[in-house]
Amino acid sequence: MWRGGTRKLAALGVAPNTLEPTGKQGAHQTARRSEPMSPKRVLIVGGVAGGASCAARLRRLDEQAEIVVFEKGPYPSFANCGLPYYIGDAISDEAKLLVATPELFRDRFNIEVRTEHEVLSINRRAQKIEVKDLGNGSVYQEAYDALVLSPGAVPARPPLPGIDLAGVFTLRTIPDSRAIRAWIRESQSRNAVVVGGGFIGLEMAENLARRGLEVTIVEMFDQVMPPLDREMAEYVYVHLLNNHVSVRLADAVAGFNGSEGRVTAVETRGGARIQADVVILSVGVKPESQLAKDAGLELGPHGGIRVDESMRTSDPCIWAVGDAVEVKDAITSELCLVPLAGPANRQGRIAADALCGRPARFRGVQATAVCGVFGLTVAMTGVSEKRLLQAKDADYAAVYLHPNDHAGYYPGACEMHLKLIFRRSVGRVLGAQAVGEKGVERRIDVISFAIQKGSTVFDLEEAELCYAPQFGMAKDPVNLAGMVAANVVRGDVSLGNWGELPDCGVFLLDVREEEEFGRGAIGAAVNIPLHQLRQRLRELPKDRPIWVNCARGQRSYYAVRILRQHGFDAYNLSGGYSTWEVYCPEGLPSGGVARAEQNSRDRAA
Ligand code: FAD
């Protein structure tokens, strides 16, 4: 609990330290003897994900509290996550984006929502906020017993030459999406540039392509989807190229060219000039913490509002939730910003509970997220390998699998690519990433929950998951990932390091069939098909490590078990040649990356 808040907590009807009701308020308290008590007048800044959840939960907990929500935009509780699909016309009725109206808040919850009312400042000493009615320009003050901040995050707009040209957009609100739709229609846009290849960038690329535009993504990192490890992002990159989206990686926008005030092209630092009738900037968001900062509330190292586990700020009468706050990473315990709807909603609920004296605690985030792009699902949870490497954390291992989403004999099975990251020493699950057409988000959700509960790879081995041929496999991909990882933790198999190939002085053994080997191999690998291995052991060296690969990592695992029991120092290359196709630094002649790039070049020619 923050220091110095005893007097204010008592004013809220909350006993310091215990977070229990003080029972000071006579008849008010008697009427709700067994119910927790919230402050009498709660003001909420921001009426969308976190703010709206907090308001509704608070009402369910306390019929008596006066709750007023201030929202500077025209709508409370709208579906910001649906905006890219509205632009792409997958959602064509704008009204569907309105999850709840001010009238619904009033009639169902007895909550007053003031839209187009911007909160300008907070006077903490007087416990008042200053509000501007954007309709008539009047400014007034409102007193609070408790204040909840859920002002969200604002899309970054880097100060580049030409950034203010018409046709250069960011996307946050319904009016933003309406303006983008109108611009595309009225200017008859044909070429779009999406700056940034993260979640919103990819969703926008798909939706602009759906409207018939030629789309180019410019991404300053050397991969799309920066939270993913690079090799996993490669599947997404290939998929974008195969869906006629051009992608410029490792190149940043230098500025925007225009004519008569309208954007015409994007120039990159790498010297490219890309024609553009419309530009979508999706280069990240910044927490809207200025209001909090001006009020002297403590901020975290990333500029977000600092809160404790019950979402309380450094002022005991003020709570904050959502994209504007910094929260603890559940795995690394570092403070971080995770601008996602799930955490914002949960935090809103927790703040309401805490306001009412309930012992609610936010467990932290693990950045579980999913994105769909041209029929491909990309999902992740927990830490990535690159973050562990940055943190110089060496006690981890990663395994790759390429299982089907459901039994191969049932029609429509699709391969997915799954990476599981875990503590090498004890097997605790740290993170997972998956890409595929079907069943991806289900597996990541299971692993996400396993991480939240501190589970190990042995728990994943044993996880009881639903199965019928059209839905999964008797050994679900989650079980398989647990088994493969558990083999490593138990010491039954050691892993070769993809990052060190192909020139690390080991003996490379490929146990695929000759025909598969002929289609492409890693470096100077020697081919001995698995079924011949026992007869040809004398061809293998005993004086140096043998790294074994097959197509997906299963036959090579069998081979490693044979070799180790015959005294060889053998290692498995997890995920096999399928992993190599995305790991290989230059892409392989027969690899998916090279194929997709060639397709893209052919189209351009
Ligand atoms: P918001 O929902 O942004 O609400 C903040 C509100 O506060 C805003 O409406 C703002 O107008 C108002 N406000 C700010 N300052 C003031 C002030 N001074 N006075 C009055 N009102 C104020 N997340 C996912 O998990 N999955 C997705 O698929 C996904 N897709 C997204 C797609 C898009 C295009 C966008 C923009 C976001 C997406 N997100 C997604 C992120 C998700 O929407 C946010 O994490 C979530 O809405 C954050 O909730 P919040 O309450 O913190 O902020």
Short mmCIF file of C-alpha atoms in Angstrom, two decimals, residues 36-429:
data_model
loop_
_atom_site.label_atom_id
_atom_site.label_comp_id
_atom_site.label_asym_id
_atom_site.label_seq_id
_atom_site.Cartn_x
_atom_site.Cartn_y
_atom_site.Cartn_z
CA PRO A 36 -18.52 -4.01 1.05
CA MET A 37 -18.69 -0.25 0.94
CA SER A 38 -17.40 1.92 -1.88
CA PRO A 39 -16.70 5.63 -1.73
CA LYS A 40 -19.84 7.70 -2.20
CA ARG A 41 -18.91 9.56 -5.35
CA VAL A 42 -16.71 7.84 -7.90
CA LEU A 43 -15.62 9.67 -11.03
CA ILE A 44 -14.13 7.73 -13.94
CA VAL A 45 -11.99 9.25 -16.69
CA GLY A 46 -12.34 7.32 -19.95
CA GLY A 47 -15.44 5.36 -20.82
CA VAL A 48 -14.20 2.52 -23.00
CA ALA A 49 -12.54 -0.79 -22.02
CA GLY A 50 -11.12 -0.23 -18.53
CA GLY A 51 -13.38 2.67 -17.53
CA ALA A 52 -16.62 1.04 -18.62
CA SER A 53 -15.76 -2.29 -16.94
CA CYS A 54 -14.87 -0.51 -13.74
CA ALA A 55 -18.10 1.49 -13.74
CA ALA A 56 -20.35 -1.50 -14.38
CA ARG A 57 -18.62 -3.70 -11.79
CA LEU A 58 -18.77 -0.93 -9.23
CA ARG A 59 -22.49 -0.64 -9.69
CA ARG A 60 -22.95 -4.36 -9.22
CA LEU A 61 -21.07 -4.11 -5.97
CA ASP A 62 -22.66 -0.96 -4.65
CA GLU A 63 -26.15 0.29 -5.45
CA GLN A 64 -25.61 3.49 -3.48
CA ALA A 65 -22.45 4.93 -5.03
CA GLU A 66 -22.81 7.85 -7.41
CA ILE A 67 -20.84 6.94 -10.53
CA VAL A 68 -20.06 9.42 -13.28
CA VAL A 69 -17.98 8.55 -16.36
CA PHE A 70 -16.29 11.27 -18.42
CA GLU A 71 -15.44 10.40 -22.01
CA LYS A 72 -13.92 12.98 -24.29
CA GLY A 73 -14.93 11.11 -27.43
CA PRO A 74 -18.46 10.80 -28.78
CA TYR A 75 -18.98 7.18 -27.67
CA PRO A 76 -18.44 5.20 -24.50
CA SER A 77 -17.67 1.51 -24.61
CA PHE A 78 -17.07 1.10 -28.33
CA ALA A 79 -15.27 -1.83 -29.94
CA ASN A 80 -11.88 -0.34 -30.78
CA CYS A 81 -10.62 -3.83 -31.63
CA GLY A 82 -13.23 -4.02 -34.40
CA LEU A 83 -12.15 -0.81 -36.14
CA PRO A 84 -9.81 -2.39 -38.73
CA TYR A 85 -12.65 -4.71 -39.77
CA TYR A 86 -15.03 -1.79 -40.13
CA ILE A 87 -12.52 -0.15 -42.46
CA GLY A 88 -12.26 -3.40 -44.43
CA ASP A 89 -16.06 -3.75 -44.49
CA ALA A 90 -16.04 -7.12 -42.71
CA ILE A 91 -18.19 -5.18 -40.25
CA SER A 92 -20.26 -2.89 -42.42
CA ASP A 93 -22.73 -1.54 -39.88
CA GLU A 94 -21.04 1.09 -37.72
CA ALA A 95 -23.69 0.71 -35.04
CA LYS A 96 -22.37 -2.80 -34.35
CA LEU A 97 -19.23 -1.19 -32.91
CA LEU A 98 -21.21 0.44 -30.12
CA VAL A 99 -21.12 -2.05 -27.30
CA ALA A 100 -23.08 0.14 -24.88
CA THR A 101 -24.64 3.58 -25.13
CA PRO A 102 -24.95 6.30 -22.45
CA GLU A 103 -28.66 5.43 -22.30
CA LEU A 104 -27.89 1.80 -21.57
CA PHE A 105 -25.47 2.83 -18.82
CA ARG A 106 -28.17 5.08 -17.35
CA ASP A 107 -31.11 2.70 -17.62
CA ARG A 108 -29.42 -0.57 -16.77
CA PHE A 109 -26.72 0.53 -14.37
CA ASN A 110 -27.77 3.93 -13.09
CA ILE A 111 -24.42 5.28 -14.24
CA GLU A 112 -24.13 8.74 -15.73
CA VAL A 113 -21.90 8.90 -18.82
CA ARG A 114 -20.91 12.33 -20.08
CA THR A 115 -19.54 11.96 -23.60
CA GLU A 116 -17.57 14.78 -25.23
CA HIS A 117 -16.48 15.86 -21.78
CA GLU A 118 -12.73 16.06 -21.36
CA VAL A 119 -11.11 15.98 -17.96
CA LEU A 120 -8.50 18.74 -18.00
CA SER A 121 -6.86 18.47 -14.60
CA ILE A 122 -6.99 16.90 -11.16
CA ASN A 123 -6.81 18.89 -7.94
CA ARG A 124 -5.77 16.16 -5.54
CA ARG A 125 -5.78 18.33 -2.44
CA ALA A 126 -9.40 19.42 -3.00
CA GLN A 127 -10.35 16.05 -4.55
CA LYS A 128 -11.82 17.73 -7.60
CA ILE A 129 -11.41 17.42 -11.32
CA GLU A 130 -11.77 20.14 -13.90
CA VAL A 131 -13.89 19.15 -16.87
CA LYS A 132 -14.47 20.78 -20.26
CA ASP A 133 -17.77 20.25 -22.02
CA LEU A 134 -16.52 19.95 -25.59
CA GLY A 135 -20.04 20.70 -26.86
CA ASN A 136 -20.31 24.24 -25.51
CA GLY A 137 -16.76 24.93 -24.29
CA SER A 138 -17.77 25.46 -20.67
CA VAL A 139 -15.38 24.36 -17.93
CA TYR A 140 -16.57 23.16 -14.53
CA GLN A 141 -15.40 21.23 -11.51
CA GLU A 142 -16.59 17.98 -10.00
CA ALA A 143 -15.72 16.62 -6.57
CA TYR A 144 -14.83 12.98 -6.00
CA ASP A 145 -14.35 10.60 -3.13
CA ALA A 146 -12.51 8.27 -5.47
CA LEU A 147 -11.21 8.80 -8.98
CA VAL A 148 -10.45 6.10 -11.56
CA LEU A 149 -8.26 6.92 -14.55
CA SER A 150 -8.66 4.85 -17.70
CA PRO A 151 -7.58 7.29 -20.40
CA GLY A 152 -5.92 4.64 -22.61
CA ALA A 153 -3.02 5.18 -24.96
CA VAL A 154 -2.56 7.46 -27.91
CA PRO A 155 -1.15 6.21 -31.24
CA ALA A 156 2.38 7.47 -31.84
CA ARG A 157 2.78 10.11 -34.58
CA PRO A 158 6.52 10.59 -35.10
CA PRO A 159 7.46 14.15 -36.15
CA LEU A 160 8.44 13.22 -39.71
CA PRO A 161 8.36 15.62 -42.67
CA GLY A 162 4.90 15.54 -44.24
CA ILE A 163 3.21 13.76 -41.32
CA ASP A 164 0.37 16.31 -41.36
CA LEU A 165 -0.52 15.75 -45.01
CA ALA A 166 -4.11 14.75 -45.64
CA GLY A 167 -4.37 11.00 -46.09
CA VAL A 168 -1.92 10.13 -43.27
CA PHE A 169 -3.96 8.50 -40.51
CA THR A 170 -3.70 6.84 -37.15
CA LEU A 171 -6.47 4.60 -35.87
CA ARG A 172 -7.98 4.74 -32.43
CA THR A 173 -11.60 5.83 -32.55
CA ILE A 174 -14.77 5.36 -34.56
CA PRO A 175 -14.38 8.85 -36.08
CA ASP A 176 -10.82 7.85 -37.16
CA SER A 177 -12.13 4.77 -38.92
CA ARG A 178 -14.99 6.73 -40.48
CA ALA A 179 -12.47 9.26 -41.81
CA ILE A 180 -10.26 6.51 -43.28
CA ARG A 181 -13.23 4.87 -44.99
CA ALA A 182 -14.37 8.20 -46.42
CA TRP A 183 -10.86 9.09 -47.59
CA ILE A 184 -10.40 5.80 -49.43
CA ARG A 185 -13.78 6.14 -51.07
CA GLU A 186 -13.56 9.82 -52.01
CA SER A 187 -9.93 9.82 -53.14
CA GLN A 188 -10.42 6.47 -54.90
CA SER A 189 -7.24 5.29 -53.21
CA ARG A 190 -5.37 2.51 -54.97
CA ASN A 191 -2.11 2.34 -53.02
CA ALA A 192 -1.80 2.13 -49.28
CA VAL A 193 1.28 2.15 -47.07
CA VAL A 194 1.00 0.74 -43.58
CA VAL A 195 3.82 1.95 -41.37
CA GLY A 196 4.56 -0.69 -38.72
CA GLY A 197 4.07 -4.44 -39.01
CA GLY A 198 2.66 -5.16 -35.55
CA PHE A 199 -0.87 -6.29 -34.66
CA ILE A 200 -2.80 -3.26 -35.87
CA GLY A 201 -0.53 -2.85 -38.90
CA LEU A 202 -1.19 -6.41 -40.03
CA GLU A 203 -4.92 -6.16 -39.42
CA MET A 204 -4.99 -2.94 -41.40
CA ALA A 205 -2.93 -4.45 -44.24
CA GLU A 206 -5.44 -7.26 -44.57
CA ASN A 207 -8.45 -4.97 -44.42
CA LEU A 208 -7.06 -2.48 -46.93
CA ALA A 209 -6.23 -5.36 -49.28
CA ARG A 210 -9.79 -6.61 -48.78
CA ARG A 211 -10.96 -3.25 -50.12
CA GLY A 212 -8.85 -3.83 -53.24
CA LEU A 213 -5.88 -1.60 -52.40
CA GLU A 214 -2.27 -2.46 -53.18
CA VAL A 215 -0.65 -2.57 -49.76
CA THR A 216 2.96 -2.10 -48.69
CA ILE A 217 4.06 -2.54 -45.09
CA VAL A 218 7.17 -0.65 -43.98
CA GLU A 219 8.68 -2.09 -40.80
CA MET A 220 11.85 -0.80 -39.20
CA PHE A 221 12.72 -4.12 -37.54
CA ASP A 222 13.97 -7.04 -39.61
CA GLN A 223 10.71 -8.93 -39.01
CA VAL A 224 6.98 -8.34 -38.86
CA MET A 225 5.20 -8.87 -35.52
CA PRO A 226 8.07 -7.66 -33.35
CA PRO A 227 6.89 -9.47 -30.17
CA LEU A 228 7.46 -12.82 -31.91
CA ASP A 229 10.85 -14.42 -32.28
CA ARG A 230 12.18 -13.73 -35.72
CA GLU A 231 11.94 -17.26 -37.08
CA MET A 232 8.28 -17.52 -36.05
CA ALA A 233 7.55 -14.16 -37.66
CA GLU A 234 8.96 -15.56 -40.89
CA TYR A 235 5.79 -17.62 -41.42
CA VAL A 236 3.75 -14.44 -41.21
CA TYR A 237 6.08 -12.62 -43.57
CA VAL A 238 5.81 -15.39 -46.16
CA HIS A 239 2.04 -15.40 -45.79
CA LEU A 240 1.84 -11.65 -46.38
CA LEU A 241 3.92 -11.96 -49.56
CA ASN A 242 1.77 -14.85 -50.74
CA ASN A 243 -1.26 -12.62 -50.25
CA HIS A 244 0.17 -9.89 -52.45
CA VAL A 245 1.22 -7.54 -49.68
CA SER A 246 4.67 -6.01 -50.23
CA VAL A 247 6.78 -5.86 -47.09
CA ARG A 248 9.87 -3.71 -46.58
CA LEU A 249 11.71 -4.96 -43.54
CA ALA A 250 14.59 -3.24 -41.74
CA ASP A 251 13.64 0.07 -43.30
CA ALA A 252 12.12 3.11 -41.62
CA VAL A 253 9.98 5.89 -42.99
CA ALA A 254 11.96 9.09 -43.59
CA GLY A 255 8.98 11.27 -44.56
CA PHE A 256 5.88 11.72 -46.67
CA ASN A 257 5.62 13.44 -50.06
CA GLY A 258 2.51 15.28 -51.06
CA SER A 259 0.80 17.36 -53.65
CA GLU A 260 -1.82 20.02 -52.87
CA GLY A 261 -1.71 19.03 -49.23
CA ARG A 262 -2.46 15.35 -49.89
CA VAL A 263 -0.06 12.47 -49.41
CA THR A 264 1.29 10.93 -52.62
CA ALA A 265 4.26 8.83 -51.51
CA VAL A 266 6.26 7.53 -48.58
CA GLU A 267 10.03 7.86 -48.59
CA THR A 268 12.15 5.46 -46.59
CA ARG A 269 15.58 5.83 -45.06
CA GLY A 270 16.65 2.96 -47.28
CA GLY A 271 15.98 5.16 -50.32
CA ALA A 272 12.65 3.70 -51.47
CA ARG A 273 9.81 5.90 -52.68
CA ILE A 274 6.49 4.09 -52.34
CA GLN A 275 3.40 5.48 -53.98
CA ALA A 276 0.65 6.08 -51.44
CA ASP A 277 -2.86 7.52 -51.62
CA VAL A 278 -3.44 6.61 -48.02
CA VAL A 279 -1.04 5.94 -45.14
CA ILE A 280 -1.87 4.21 -41.86
CA LEU A 281 0.58 4.82 -39.04
CA SER A 282 0.64 1.91 -36.64
CA VAL A 283 3.97 2.39 -34.94
CA GLY A 284 2.86 1.79 -31.38
CA VAL A 285 1.02 3.69 -28.70
CA LYS A 286 2.01 5.96 -25.84
CA PRO A 287 0.22 5.83 -22.47
CA GLU A 288 -2.05 8.85 -21.91
CA SER A 289 -0.45 9.71 -18.61
CA GLN A 290 -0.17 13.49 -18.90
CA LEU A 291 -3.23 14.15 -16.73
CA ALA A 292 -1.74 11.92 -14.02
CA LYS A 293 1.71 13.44 -14.42
CA ASP A 294 0.38 17.01 -14.15
CA ALA A 295 -1.39 15.97 -10.95
CA GLY A 296 1.89 14.75 -9.51
CA LEU A 297 1.04 11.05 -9.59
CA GLU A 298 4.01 8.74 -9.77
CA LEU A 299 4.86 7.38 -13.22
CA GLY A 300 6.81 4.23 -14.05
CA PRO A 301 10.01 3.88 -16.08
CA HIS A 302 8.09 3.65 -19.37
CA GLY A 303 5.96 6.74 -18.78
CA GLY A 304 2.84 4.86 -17.71
CA ILE A 305 0.98 5.52 -14.45
CA ARG A 306 2.47 3.61 -11.52
CA VAL A 307 -0.05 1.45 -9.66
CA ASP A 308 0.06 -1.21 -6.99
CA GLU A 309 -1.51 -4.66 -7.33
CA SER A 310 -4.97 -3.31 -6.56
CA MET A 311 -4.53 -0.71 -9.33
CA ARG A 312 -4.17 2.13 -6.84
CA THR A 313 -1.88 5.00 -7.83
CA SER A 314 0.51 6.88 -5.54
CA ASP A 315 -2.57 8.82 -4.36
CA PRO A 316 -4.75 6.52 -2.24
CA CYS A 317 -7.93 8.10 -3.61
CA ILE A 318 -6.99 7.56 -7.24
CA TRP A 319 -6.95 4.28 -9.15
CA ALA A 320 -5.74 3.78 -12.71
CA VAL A 321 -6.23 0.96 -15.21
CA GLY A 322 -5.73 -0.06 -18.83
CA ASP A 323 -3.28 1.10 -21.46
CA ALA A 324 -2.23 4.08 -19.36
CA VAL A 325 -0.70 2.05 -16.52
CA GLU A 326 2.48 0.10 -16.02
CA VAL A 327 2.02 -3.39 -14.68
CA LYS A 328 4.26 -6.20 -13.60
CA ASP A 329 5.30 -8.79 -16.14
CA ALA A 330 4.17 -12.02 -14.49
CA ILE A 331 7.31 -13.86 -15.57
CA THR A 332 10.15 -11.35 -15.38
CA SER A 333 8.55 -9.14 -12.67
CA GLU A 334 9.67 -6.09 -14.69
CA LEU A 335 7.30 -3.16 -15.08
CA CYS A 336 5.93 -2.95 -18.59
CA LEU A 337 3.20 -1.48 -20.79
CA VAL A 338 0.84 -4.01 -22.34
CA PRO A 339 -1.87 -2.20 -24.29
CA LEU A 340 -4.39 -5.00 -24.66
CA ALA A 341 -8.11 -5.17 -24.06
CA GLY A 342 -8.11 -8.21 -21.76
CA PRO A 343 -5.84 -6.73 -19.10
CA ALA A 344 -7.68 -3.37 -19.33
CA ASN A 345 -11.02 -5.03 -18.66
CA ARG A 346 -9.71 -7.16 -15.83
CA GLN A 347 -7.96 -4.22 -14.23
CA GLY A 348 -11.16 -2.15 -14.39
CA ARG A 349 -12.94 -4.89 -12.50
CA ILE A 350 -10.14 -5.22 -9.97
CA ALA A 351 -10.08 -1.47 -9.33
CA ALA A 352 -13.83 -1.58 -8.65
CA ASP A 353 -13.37 -4.47 -6.22
CA ALA A 354 -10.50 -2.72 -4.47
CA LEU A 355 -12.54 0.49 -4.25
CA CYS A 356 -15.17 -1.49 -2.40
CA GLY A 357 -12.62 -2.87 0.00
CA ARG A 358 -12.41 -6.32 -1.56
CA PRO A 359 -8.95 -7.88 -1.52
CA ALA A 360 -8.59 -7.91 -5.32
CA ARG A 361 -5.11 -8.23 -6.80
CA PHE A 362 -3.96 -8.00 -10.43
CA ARG A 363 -1.63 -10.92 -11.12
CA GLY A 364 0.41 -9.16 -13.78
CA VAL A 365 0.53 -9.59 -17.51
CA GLN A 366 2.14 -12.10 -19.80
CA ALA A 367 1.16 -10.36 -23.05
CA THR A 368 -1.09 -13.13 -24.34
CA ALA A 369 -2.21 -11.93 -27.74
CA VAL A 370 -3.61 -13.11 -31.04
CA CYS A 371 -3.90 -11.66 -34.51
CA GLY A 372 -5.49 -12.92 -37.69
CA VAL A 373 -4.06 -12.04 -41.09
CA PHE A 374 -5.34 -13.45 -44.38
CA GLY A 375 -6.60 -16.61 -42.70
CA LEU A 376 -3.42 -17.16 -40.67
CA THR A 377 -3.60 -16.98 -36.90
CA VAL A 378 -0.61 -15.73 -34.94
CA ALA A 379 -0.69 -16.05 -31.17
CA MET A 380 1.75 -15.76 -28.33
CA THR A 381 2.05 -15.71 -24.58
CA GLY A 382 4.81 -15.14 -22.04
CA VAL A 383 8.40 -14.27 -22.81
CA SER A 384 10.06 -14.64 -26.17
CA GLU A 385 13.48 -16.16 -26.65
CA LYS A 386 14.90 -12.86 -27.78
CA ARG A 387 13.82 -11.22 -24.52
CA LEU A 388 15.56 -13.94 -22.55
CA LEU A 389 18.68 -13.44 -24.63
CA GLN A 390 18.53 -9.68 -24.06
CA ALA A 391 18.24 -10.35 -20.34
CA LYS A 392 21.24 -12.71 -20.61
CA ASP A 393 19.09 -15.42 -19.07
CA ALA A 394 20.72 -18.69 -20.10
CA ASP A 395 18.54 -21.11 -18.12
CA TYR A 396 16.02 -21.79 -20.82
CA ALA A 397 15.44 -24.03 -23.82
CA ALA A 398 13.07 -23.79 -26.76
CA VAL A 399 11.48 -26.58 -28.75
CA TYR A 400 9.69 -26.41 -32.07
CA LEU A 401 6.82 -28.57 -33.27
CA HIS A 402 4.82 -28.63 -36.47
CA PRO A 403 1.74 -30.69 -35.55
CA ASN A 404 -1.63 -30.74 -37.25
CA ASP A 405 -4.48 -28.89 -35.59
CA HIS A 406 -6.51 -32.11 -35.66
CA ALA A 407 -6.12 -35.75 -36.62
CA GLY A 408 -4.53 -35.98 -40.06
CA TYR A 409 -7.00 -38.63 -41.24
CA TYR A 410 -9.96 -36.30 -40.71
CA PRO A 411 -10.45 -33.88 -43.64
CA GLY A 412 -9.14 -30.34 -43.39
CA ALA A 413 -6.22 -30.86 -41.01
CA CYS A 414 -3.76 -27.94 -41.08
CA GLU A 415 -0.19 -27.79 -39.91
CA MET A 416 0.64 -25.30 -37.19
CA HIS A 417 4.05 -24.11 -36.06
CA LEU A 418 4.54 -24.04 -32.32
CA LYS A 419 7.48 -22.87 -30.23
CA LEU A 420 7.58 -23.58 -26.50
CA ILE A 421 10.06 -21.84 -24.22
CA PHE A 422 10.75 -23.21 -20.74
CA ARG A 423 13.25 -23.26 -17.88
CA ARG A 424 15.83 -25.85 -18.82
CA SER A 425 16.62 -26.60 -15.16
CA VAL A 426 13.14 -27.11 -13.74
CA GLY A 427 10.81 -27.15 -16.71
CA ARG A 428 8.67 -24.16 -15.78
CA VAL A 429 6.81 -22.90 -18.85
#
